[in-house]
PDB file of C-alpha atoms in Angstrom:
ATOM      1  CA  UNK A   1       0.000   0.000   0.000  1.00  0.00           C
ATOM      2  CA  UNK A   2       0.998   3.734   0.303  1.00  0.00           C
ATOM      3  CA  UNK A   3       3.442   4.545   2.635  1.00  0.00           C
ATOM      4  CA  UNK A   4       5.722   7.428   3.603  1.00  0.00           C
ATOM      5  CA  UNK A   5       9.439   6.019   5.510  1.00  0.00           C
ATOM      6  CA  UNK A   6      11.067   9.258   6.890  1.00  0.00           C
ATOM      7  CA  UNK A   7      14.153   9.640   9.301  1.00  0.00           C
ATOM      8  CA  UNK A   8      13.864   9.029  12.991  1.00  0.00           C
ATOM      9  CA  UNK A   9      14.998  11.723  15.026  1.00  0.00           C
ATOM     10  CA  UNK A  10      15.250  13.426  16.739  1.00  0.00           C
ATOM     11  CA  UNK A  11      17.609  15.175  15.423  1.00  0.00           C
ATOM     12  CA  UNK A  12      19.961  18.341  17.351  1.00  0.00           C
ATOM     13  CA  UNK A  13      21.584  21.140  15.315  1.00  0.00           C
ATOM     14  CA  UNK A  14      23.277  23.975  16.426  1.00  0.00           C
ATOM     15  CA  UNK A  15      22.535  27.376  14.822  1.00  0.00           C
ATOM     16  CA  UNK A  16      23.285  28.205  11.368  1.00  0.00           C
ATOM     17  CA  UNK A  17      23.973  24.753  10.735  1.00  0.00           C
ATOM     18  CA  UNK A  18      22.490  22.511   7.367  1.00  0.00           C
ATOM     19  CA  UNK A  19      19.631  20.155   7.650  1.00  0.00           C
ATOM     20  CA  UNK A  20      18.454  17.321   5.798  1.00  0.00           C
ATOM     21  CA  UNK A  21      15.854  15.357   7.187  1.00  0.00           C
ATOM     22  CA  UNK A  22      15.257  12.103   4.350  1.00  0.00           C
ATOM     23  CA  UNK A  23      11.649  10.952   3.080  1.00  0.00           C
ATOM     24  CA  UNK A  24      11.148   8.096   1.347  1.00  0.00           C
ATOM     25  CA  UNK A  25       7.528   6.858  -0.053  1.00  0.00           C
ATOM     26  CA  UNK A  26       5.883   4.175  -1.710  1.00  0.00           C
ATOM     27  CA  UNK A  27       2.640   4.887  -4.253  1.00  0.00           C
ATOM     28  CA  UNK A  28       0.576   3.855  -6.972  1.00  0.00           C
ATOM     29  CA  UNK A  29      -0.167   6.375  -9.546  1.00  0.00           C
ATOM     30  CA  UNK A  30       1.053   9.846  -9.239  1.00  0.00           C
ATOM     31  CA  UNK A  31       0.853  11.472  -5.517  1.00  0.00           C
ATOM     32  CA  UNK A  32       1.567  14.637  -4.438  1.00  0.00           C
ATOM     33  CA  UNK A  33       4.294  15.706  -1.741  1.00  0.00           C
ATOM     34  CA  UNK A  34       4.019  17.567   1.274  1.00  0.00           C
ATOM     35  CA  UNK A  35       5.981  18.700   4.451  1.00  0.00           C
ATOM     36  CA  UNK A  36       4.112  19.390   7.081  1.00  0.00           C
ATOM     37  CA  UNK A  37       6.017  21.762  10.238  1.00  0.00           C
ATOM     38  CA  UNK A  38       4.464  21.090  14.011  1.00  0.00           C
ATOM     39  CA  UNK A  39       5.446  23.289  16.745  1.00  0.00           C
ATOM     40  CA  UNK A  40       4.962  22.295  20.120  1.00  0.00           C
ATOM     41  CA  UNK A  41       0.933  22.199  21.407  1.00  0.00           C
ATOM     42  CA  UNK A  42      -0.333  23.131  18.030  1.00  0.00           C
ATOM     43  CA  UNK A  43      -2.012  22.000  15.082  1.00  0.00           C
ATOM     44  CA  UNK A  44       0.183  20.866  11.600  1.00  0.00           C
ATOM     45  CA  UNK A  45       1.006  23.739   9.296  1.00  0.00           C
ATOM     46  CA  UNK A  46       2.222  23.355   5.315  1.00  0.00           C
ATOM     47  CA  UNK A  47       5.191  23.783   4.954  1.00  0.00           C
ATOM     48  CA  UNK A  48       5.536  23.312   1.473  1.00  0.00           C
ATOM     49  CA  UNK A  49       4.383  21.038  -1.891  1.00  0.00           C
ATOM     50  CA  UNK A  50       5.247  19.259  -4.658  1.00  0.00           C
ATOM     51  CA  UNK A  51       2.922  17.919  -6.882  1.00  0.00           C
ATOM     52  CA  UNK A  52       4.827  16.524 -10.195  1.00  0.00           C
ATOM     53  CA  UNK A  53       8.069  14.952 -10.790  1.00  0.00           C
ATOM     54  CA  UNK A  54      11.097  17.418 -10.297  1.00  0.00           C
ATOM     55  CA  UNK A  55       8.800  20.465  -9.067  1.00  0.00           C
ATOM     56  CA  UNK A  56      10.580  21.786  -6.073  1.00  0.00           C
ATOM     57  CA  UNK A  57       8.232  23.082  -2.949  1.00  0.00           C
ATOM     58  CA  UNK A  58       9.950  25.618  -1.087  1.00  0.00           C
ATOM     59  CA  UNK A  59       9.303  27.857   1.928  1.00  0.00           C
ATOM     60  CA  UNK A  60      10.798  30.085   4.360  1.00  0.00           C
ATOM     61  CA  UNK A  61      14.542  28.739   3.547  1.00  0.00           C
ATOM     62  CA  UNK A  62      13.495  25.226   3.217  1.00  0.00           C
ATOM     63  CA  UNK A  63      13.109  23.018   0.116  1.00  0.00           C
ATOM     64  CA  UNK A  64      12.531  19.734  -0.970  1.00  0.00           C
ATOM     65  CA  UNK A  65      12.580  18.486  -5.093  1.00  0.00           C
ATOM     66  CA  UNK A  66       9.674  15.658  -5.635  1.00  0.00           C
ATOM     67  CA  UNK A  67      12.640  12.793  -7.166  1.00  0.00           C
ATOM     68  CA  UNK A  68      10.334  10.220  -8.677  1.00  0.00           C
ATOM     69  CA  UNK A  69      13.483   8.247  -9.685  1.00  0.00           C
ATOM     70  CA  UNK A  70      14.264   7.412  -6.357  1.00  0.00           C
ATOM     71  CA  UNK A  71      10.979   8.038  -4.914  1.00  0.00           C
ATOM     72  CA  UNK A  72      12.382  10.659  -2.407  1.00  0.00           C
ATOM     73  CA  UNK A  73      11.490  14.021  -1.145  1.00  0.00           C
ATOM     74  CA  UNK A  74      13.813  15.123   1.063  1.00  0.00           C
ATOM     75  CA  UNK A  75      13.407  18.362   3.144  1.00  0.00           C
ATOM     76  CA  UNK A  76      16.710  21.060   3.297  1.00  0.00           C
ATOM     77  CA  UNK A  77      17.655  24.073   4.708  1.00  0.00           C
ATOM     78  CA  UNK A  78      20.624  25.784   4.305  1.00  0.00           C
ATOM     79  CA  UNK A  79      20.855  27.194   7.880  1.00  0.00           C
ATOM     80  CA  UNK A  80      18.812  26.401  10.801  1.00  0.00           C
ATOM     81  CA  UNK A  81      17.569  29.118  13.166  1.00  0.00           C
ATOM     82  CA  UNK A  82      16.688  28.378  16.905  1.00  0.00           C
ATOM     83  CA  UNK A  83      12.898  28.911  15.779  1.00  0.00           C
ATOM     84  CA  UNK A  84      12.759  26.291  13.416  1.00  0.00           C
ATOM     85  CA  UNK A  85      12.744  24.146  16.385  1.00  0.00           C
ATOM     86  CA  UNK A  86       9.697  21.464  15.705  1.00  0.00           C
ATOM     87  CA  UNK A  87       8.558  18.596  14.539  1.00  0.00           C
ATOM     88  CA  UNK A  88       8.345  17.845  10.680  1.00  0.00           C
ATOM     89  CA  UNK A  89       6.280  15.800   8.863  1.00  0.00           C
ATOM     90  CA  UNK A  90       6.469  14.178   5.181  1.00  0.00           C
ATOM     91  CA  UNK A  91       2.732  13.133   4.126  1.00  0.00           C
ATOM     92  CA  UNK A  92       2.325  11.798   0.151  1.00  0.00           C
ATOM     93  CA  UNK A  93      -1.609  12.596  -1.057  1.00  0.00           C
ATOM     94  CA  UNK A  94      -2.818   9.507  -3.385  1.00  0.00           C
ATOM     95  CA  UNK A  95      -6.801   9.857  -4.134  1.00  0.00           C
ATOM     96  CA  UNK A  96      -8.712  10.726  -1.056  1.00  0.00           C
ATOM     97  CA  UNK A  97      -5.844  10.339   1.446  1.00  0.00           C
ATOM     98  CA  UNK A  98      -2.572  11.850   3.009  1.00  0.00           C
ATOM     99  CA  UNK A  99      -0.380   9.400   4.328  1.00  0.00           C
ATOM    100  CA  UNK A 100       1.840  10.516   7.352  1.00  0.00           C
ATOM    101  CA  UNK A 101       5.728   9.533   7.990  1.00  0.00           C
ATOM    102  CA  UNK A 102       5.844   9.220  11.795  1.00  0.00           C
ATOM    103  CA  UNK A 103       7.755  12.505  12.045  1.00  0.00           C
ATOM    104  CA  UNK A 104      11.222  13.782  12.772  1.00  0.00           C
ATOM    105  CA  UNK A 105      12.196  16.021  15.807  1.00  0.00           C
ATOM    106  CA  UNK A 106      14.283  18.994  15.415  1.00  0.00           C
ATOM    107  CA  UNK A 107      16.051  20.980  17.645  1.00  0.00           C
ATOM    108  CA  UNK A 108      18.180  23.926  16.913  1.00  0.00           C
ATOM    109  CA  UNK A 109      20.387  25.154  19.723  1.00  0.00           C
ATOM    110  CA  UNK A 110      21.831  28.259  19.754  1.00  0.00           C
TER     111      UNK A 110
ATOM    112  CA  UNK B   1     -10.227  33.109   9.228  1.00  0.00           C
ATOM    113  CA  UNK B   2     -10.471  30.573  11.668  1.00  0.00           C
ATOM    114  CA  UNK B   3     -10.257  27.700   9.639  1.00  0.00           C
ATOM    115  CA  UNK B   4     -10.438  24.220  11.395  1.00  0.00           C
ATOM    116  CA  UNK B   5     -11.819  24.692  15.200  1.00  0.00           C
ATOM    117  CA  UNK B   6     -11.813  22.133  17.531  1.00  0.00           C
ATOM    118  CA  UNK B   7     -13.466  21.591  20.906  1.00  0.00           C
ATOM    119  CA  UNK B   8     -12.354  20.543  23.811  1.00  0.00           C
ATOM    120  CA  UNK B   9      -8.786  21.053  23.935  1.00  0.00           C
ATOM    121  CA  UNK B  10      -8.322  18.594  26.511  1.00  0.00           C
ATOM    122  CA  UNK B  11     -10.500  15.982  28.144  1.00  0.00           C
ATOM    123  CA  UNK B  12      -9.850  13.425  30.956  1.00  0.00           C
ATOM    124  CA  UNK B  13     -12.496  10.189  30.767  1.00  0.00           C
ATOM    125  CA  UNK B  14     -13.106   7.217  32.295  1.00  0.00           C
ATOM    126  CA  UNK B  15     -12.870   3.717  30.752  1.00  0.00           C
ATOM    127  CA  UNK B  16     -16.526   3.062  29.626  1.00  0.00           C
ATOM    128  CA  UNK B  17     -17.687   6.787  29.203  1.00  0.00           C
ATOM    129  CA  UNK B  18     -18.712   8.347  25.775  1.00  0.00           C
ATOM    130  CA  UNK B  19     -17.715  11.510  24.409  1.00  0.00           C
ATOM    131  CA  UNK B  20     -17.845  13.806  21.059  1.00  0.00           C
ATOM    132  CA  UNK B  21     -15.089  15.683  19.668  1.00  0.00           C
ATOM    133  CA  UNK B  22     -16.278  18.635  17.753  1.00  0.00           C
ATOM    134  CA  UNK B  23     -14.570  19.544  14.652  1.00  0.00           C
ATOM    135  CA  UNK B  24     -15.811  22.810  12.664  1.00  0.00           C
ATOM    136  CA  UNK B  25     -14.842  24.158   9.305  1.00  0.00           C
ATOM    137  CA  UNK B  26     -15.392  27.722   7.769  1.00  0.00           C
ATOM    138  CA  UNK B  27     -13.373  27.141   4.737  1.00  0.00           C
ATOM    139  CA  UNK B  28     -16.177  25.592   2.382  1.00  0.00           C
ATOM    140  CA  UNK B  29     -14.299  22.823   2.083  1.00  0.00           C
ATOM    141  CA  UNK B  30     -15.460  19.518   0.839  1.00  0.00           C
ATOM    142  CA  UNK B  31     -13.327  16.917   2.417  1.00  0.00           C
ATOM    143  CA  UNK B  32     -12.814  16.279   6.434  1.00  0.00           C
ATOM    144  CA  UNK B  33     -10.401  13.615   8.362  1.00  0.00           C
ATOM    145  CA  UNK B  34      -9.972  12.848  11.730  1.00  0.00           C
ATOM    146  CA  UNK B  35      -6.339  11.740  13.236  1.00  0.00           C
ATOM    147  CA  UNK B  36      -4.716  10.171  15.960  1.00  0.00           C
ATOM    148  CA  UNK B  37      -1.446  10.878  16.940  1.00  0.00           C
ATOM    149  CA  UNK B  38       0.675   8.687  19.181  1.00  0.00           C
ATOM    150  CA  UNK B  39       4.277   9.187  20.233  1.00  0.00           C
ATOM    151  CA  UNK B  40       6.679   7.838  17.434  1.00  0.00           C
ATOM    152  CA  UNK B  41       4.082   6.698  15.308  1.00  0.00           C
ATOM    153  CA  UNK B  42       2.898   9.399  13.110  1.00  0.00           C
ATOM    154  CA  UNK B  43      -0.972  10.236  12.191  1.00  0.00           C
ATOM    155  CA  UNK B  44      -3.852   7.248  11.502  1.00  0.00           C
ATOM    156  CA  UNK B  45      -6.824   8.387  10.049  1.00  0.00           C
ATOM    157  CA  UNK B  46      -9.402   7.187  11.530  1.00  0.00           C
ATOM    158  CA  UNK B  47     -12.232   8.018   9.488  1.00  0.00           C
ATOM    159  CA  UNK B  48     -13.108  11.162   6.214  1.00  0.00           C
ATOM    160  CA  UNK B  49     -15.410  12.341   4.792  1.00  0.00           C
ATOM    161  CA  UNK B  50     -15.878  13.634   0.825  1.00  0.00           C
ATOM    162  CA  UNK B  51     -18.579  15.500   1.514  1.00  0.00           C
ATOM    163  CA  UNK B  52     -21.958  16.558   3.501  1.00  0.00           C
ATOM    164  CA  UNK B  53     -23.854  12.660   3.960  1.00  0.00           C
ATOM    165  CA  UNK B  54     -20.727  10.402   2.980  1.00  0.00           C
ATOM    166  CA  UNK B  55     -18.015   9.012   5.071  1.00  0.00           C
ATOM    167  CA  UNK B  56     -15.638   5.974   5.116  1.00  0.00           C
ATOM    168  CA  UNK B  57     -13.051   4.627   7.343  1.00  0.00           C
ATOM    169  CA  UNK B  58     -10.048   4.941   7.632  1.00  0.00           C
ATOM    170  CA  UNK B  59      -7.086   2.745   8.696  1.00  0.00           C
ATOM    171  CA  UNK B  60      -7.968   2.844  12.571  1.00  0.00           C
ATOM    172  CA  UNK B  61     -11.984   2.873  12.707  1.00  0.00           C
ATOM    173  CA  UNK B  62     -12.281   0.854  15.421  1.00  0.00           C
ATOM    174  CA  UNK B  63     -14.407   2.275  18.553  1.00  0.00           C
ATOM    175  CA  UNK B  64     -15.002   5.176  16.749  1.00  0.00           C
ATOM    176  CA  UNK B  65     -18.096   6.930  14.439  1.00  0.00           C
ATOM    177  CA  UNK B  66     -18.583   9.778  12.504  1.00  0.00           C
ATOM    178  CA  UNK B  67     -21.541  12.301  10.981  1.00  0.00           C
ATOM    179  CA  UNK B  68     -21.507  14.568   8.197  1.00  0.00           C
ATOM    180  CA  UNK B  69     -24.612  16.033   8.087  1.00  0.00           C
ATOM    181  CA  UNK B  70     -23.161  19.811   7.073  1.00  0.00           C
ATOM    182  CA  UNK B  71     -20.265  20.577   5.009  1.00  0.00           C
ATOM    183  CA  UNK B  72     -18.883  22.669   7.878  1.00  0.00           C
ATOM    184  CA  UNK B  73     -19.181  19.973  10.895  1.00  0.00           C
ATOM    185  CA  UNK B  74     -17.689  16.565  11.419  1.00  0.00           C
ATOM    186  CA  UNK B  75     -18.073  15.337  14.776  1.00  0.00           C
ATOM    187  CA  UNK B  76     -16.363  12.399  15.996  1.00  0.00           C
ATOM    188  CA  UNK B  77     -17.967  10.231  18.825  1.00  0.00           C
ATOM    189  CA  UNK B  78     -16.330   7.710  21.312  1.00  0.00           C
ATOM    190  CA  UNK B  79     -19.094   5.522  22.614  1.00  0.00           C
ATOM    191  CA  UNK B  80     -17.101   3.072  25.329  1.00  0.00           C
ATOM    192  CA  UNK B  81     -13.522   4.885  25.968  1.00  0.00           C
ATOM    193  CA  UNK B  82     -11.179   2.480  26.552  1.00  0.00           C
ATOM    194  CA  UNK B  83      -7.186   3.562  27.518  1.00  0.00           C
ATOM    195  CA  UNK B  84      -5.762   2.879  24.039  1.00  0.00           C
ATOM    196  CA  UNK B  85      -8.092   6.200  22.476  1.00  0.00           C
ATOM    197  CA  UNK B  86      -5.627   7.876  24.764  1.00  0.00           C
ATOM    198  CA  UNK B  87      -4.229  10.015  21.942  1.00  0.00           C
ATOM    199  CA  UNK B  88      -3.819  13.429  20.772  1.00  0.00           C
ATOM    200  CA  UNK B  89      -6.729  13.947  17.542  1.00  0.00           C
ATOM    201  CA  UNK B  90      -6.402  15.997  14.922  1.00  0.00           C
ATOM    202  CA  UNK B  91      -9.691  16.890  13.004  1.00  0.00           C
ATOM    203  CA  UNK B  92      -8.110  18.175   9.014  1.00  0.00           C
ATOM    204  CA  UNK B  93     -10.467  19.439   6.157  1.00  0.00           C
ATOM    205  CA  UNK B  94      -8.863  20.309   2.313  1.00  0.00           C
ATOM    206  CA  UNK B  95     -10.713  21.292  -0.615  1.00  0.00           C
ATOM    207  CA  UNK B  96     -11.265  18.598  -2.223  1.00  0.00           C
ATOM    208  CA  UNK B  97      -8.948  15.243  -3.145  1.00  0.00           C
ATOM    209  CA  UNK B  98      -5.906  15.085  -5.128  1.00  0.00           C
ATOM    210  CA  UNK B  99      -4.089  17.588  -7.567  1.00  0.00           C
ATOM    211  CA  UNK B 100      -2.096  18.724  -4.380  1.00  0.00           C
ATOM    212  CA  UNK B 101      -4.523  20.068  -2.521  1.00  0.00           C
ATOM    213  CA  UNK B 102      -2.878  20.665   1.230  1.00  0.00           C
ATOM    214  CA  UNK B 103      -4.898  19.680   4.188  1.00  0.00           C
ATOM    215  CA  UNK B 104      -5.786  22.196   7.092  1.00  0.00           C
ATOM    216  CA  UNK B 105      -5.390  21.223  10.503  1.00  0.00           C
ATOM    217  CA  UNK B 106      -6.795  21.855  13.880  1.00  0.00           C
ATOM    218  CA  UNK B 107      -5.027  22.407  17.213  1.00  0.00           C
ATOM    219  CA  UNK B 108      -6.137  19.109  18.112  1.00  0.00           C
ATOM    220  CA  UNK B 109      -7.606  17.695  21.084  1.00  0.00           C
ATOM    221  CA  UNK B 110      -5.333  15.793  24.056  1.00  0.00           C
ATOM    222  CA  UNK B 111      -7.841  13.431  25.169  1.00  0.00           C
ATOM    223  CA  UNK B 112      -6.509  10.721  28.384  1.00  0.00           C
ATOM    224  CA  UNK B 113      -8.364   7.397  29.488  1.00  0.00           C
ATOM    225  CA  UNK B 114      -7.950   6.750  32.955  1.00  0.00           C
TER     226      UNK B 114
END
């Protein structure tokens, strides 16, 4: 079935330092990509989207280039600030339905 | 806007007590999902809905129902809580399916079993 595999955190960065966090998925047909941000007691924001083959989604520093070649979307940033501090989410959207990686904690230390 | 409300924030019940978590939409949109969320393991949806009348289940249904009798509302009801609903839900609502349309969220609801 569809699935999303992204990295286990969490994961500890100190400021100004470069982020990858991988996200892998699995899909019939031709999903769209998401990253999802979650700060601490809140709801799930966008982050940002991909919805073909090589598009690249990118928002407030970070990116992340829909590979279907190696069925990957992984999320970048050149350089962390203390406030991006969260937890991120990879989701794939196939039909009706987002499918969730289980989420990767980040903390940024100054 | 206030997009995707939900009520309560947080709820403490007892094993065998019912409850509804209210989930409320002012975005027109078409489609609703409800979430869990435990530690480490991601979001389940639990059940969605495509639009006022129709739902269908999701991959954790169990001990759970829904309602979709307005576009704007999708309540979800516990009828005999039992300690594994202990979770954090997340009630979600997009436009419609597909074509990358992004899901809104709630702030969720923290709800403990005891």
């Amino acid at each position: 079935g569809d699935s999303v595999t992204q990295m286990e955190g969490p994961v500890t960065l100190s400021e100004e330092a470069f982020l990858t966090i991988n996200c892998t998925y699995t899909a019939t047909g031709y999903p769209s990509l998401f990253w999802y941000v979650q700060y601490p007691g809140e709801g799930l924001q966008l982050l940002l989207k991909a919805t073909k083959a090589d598009d690249k989604g990118s928002n407030k520093g970070f990116e992340a280039t829909y590979r279907k070649e190696t069925t990957s979307f992984h999320l970048e940033k050149g350089s962390v600030q203390v406030s991006d501090s969260a937890v991120y989410f990879c989701a794939l959207l196939t039909g009706n339905q987002f499918y969730f990686g289980t989420g990767t904690s980040l903390t940024v230390i100054p | 806007n206030a997009g995707v409300t939900q009520t309560p924030k947080f709820r403490i019940l007892k094993i065998g007590q019912s409850m509804t978590l209210q989930c409320t939409q002012d975005m027109n949109h078409n489609y609703m999902y409800w979430y869990r969320q435990d530690p480490g393991m991601g979001l389940k949806l639990i059940y969605y809905s495509v639009g006022a009348g129709i739902t269908d289940k999701g991959e954790v249904p169990n001990g759970y129902n829904v309602s979709r009798s307005t576009t704007e509302d999708f309540p979800l009801r516990l009828e005999l809580a039992a300690p594994s609903q202990t979770s954090v839900y997340f009630c979600a609502s997009s436009l419609k399916g597909g074509g990358g349309t992004e899901a809104f969220f709630g702030q969720g609801t923290r709800l403990t079993v005891v």
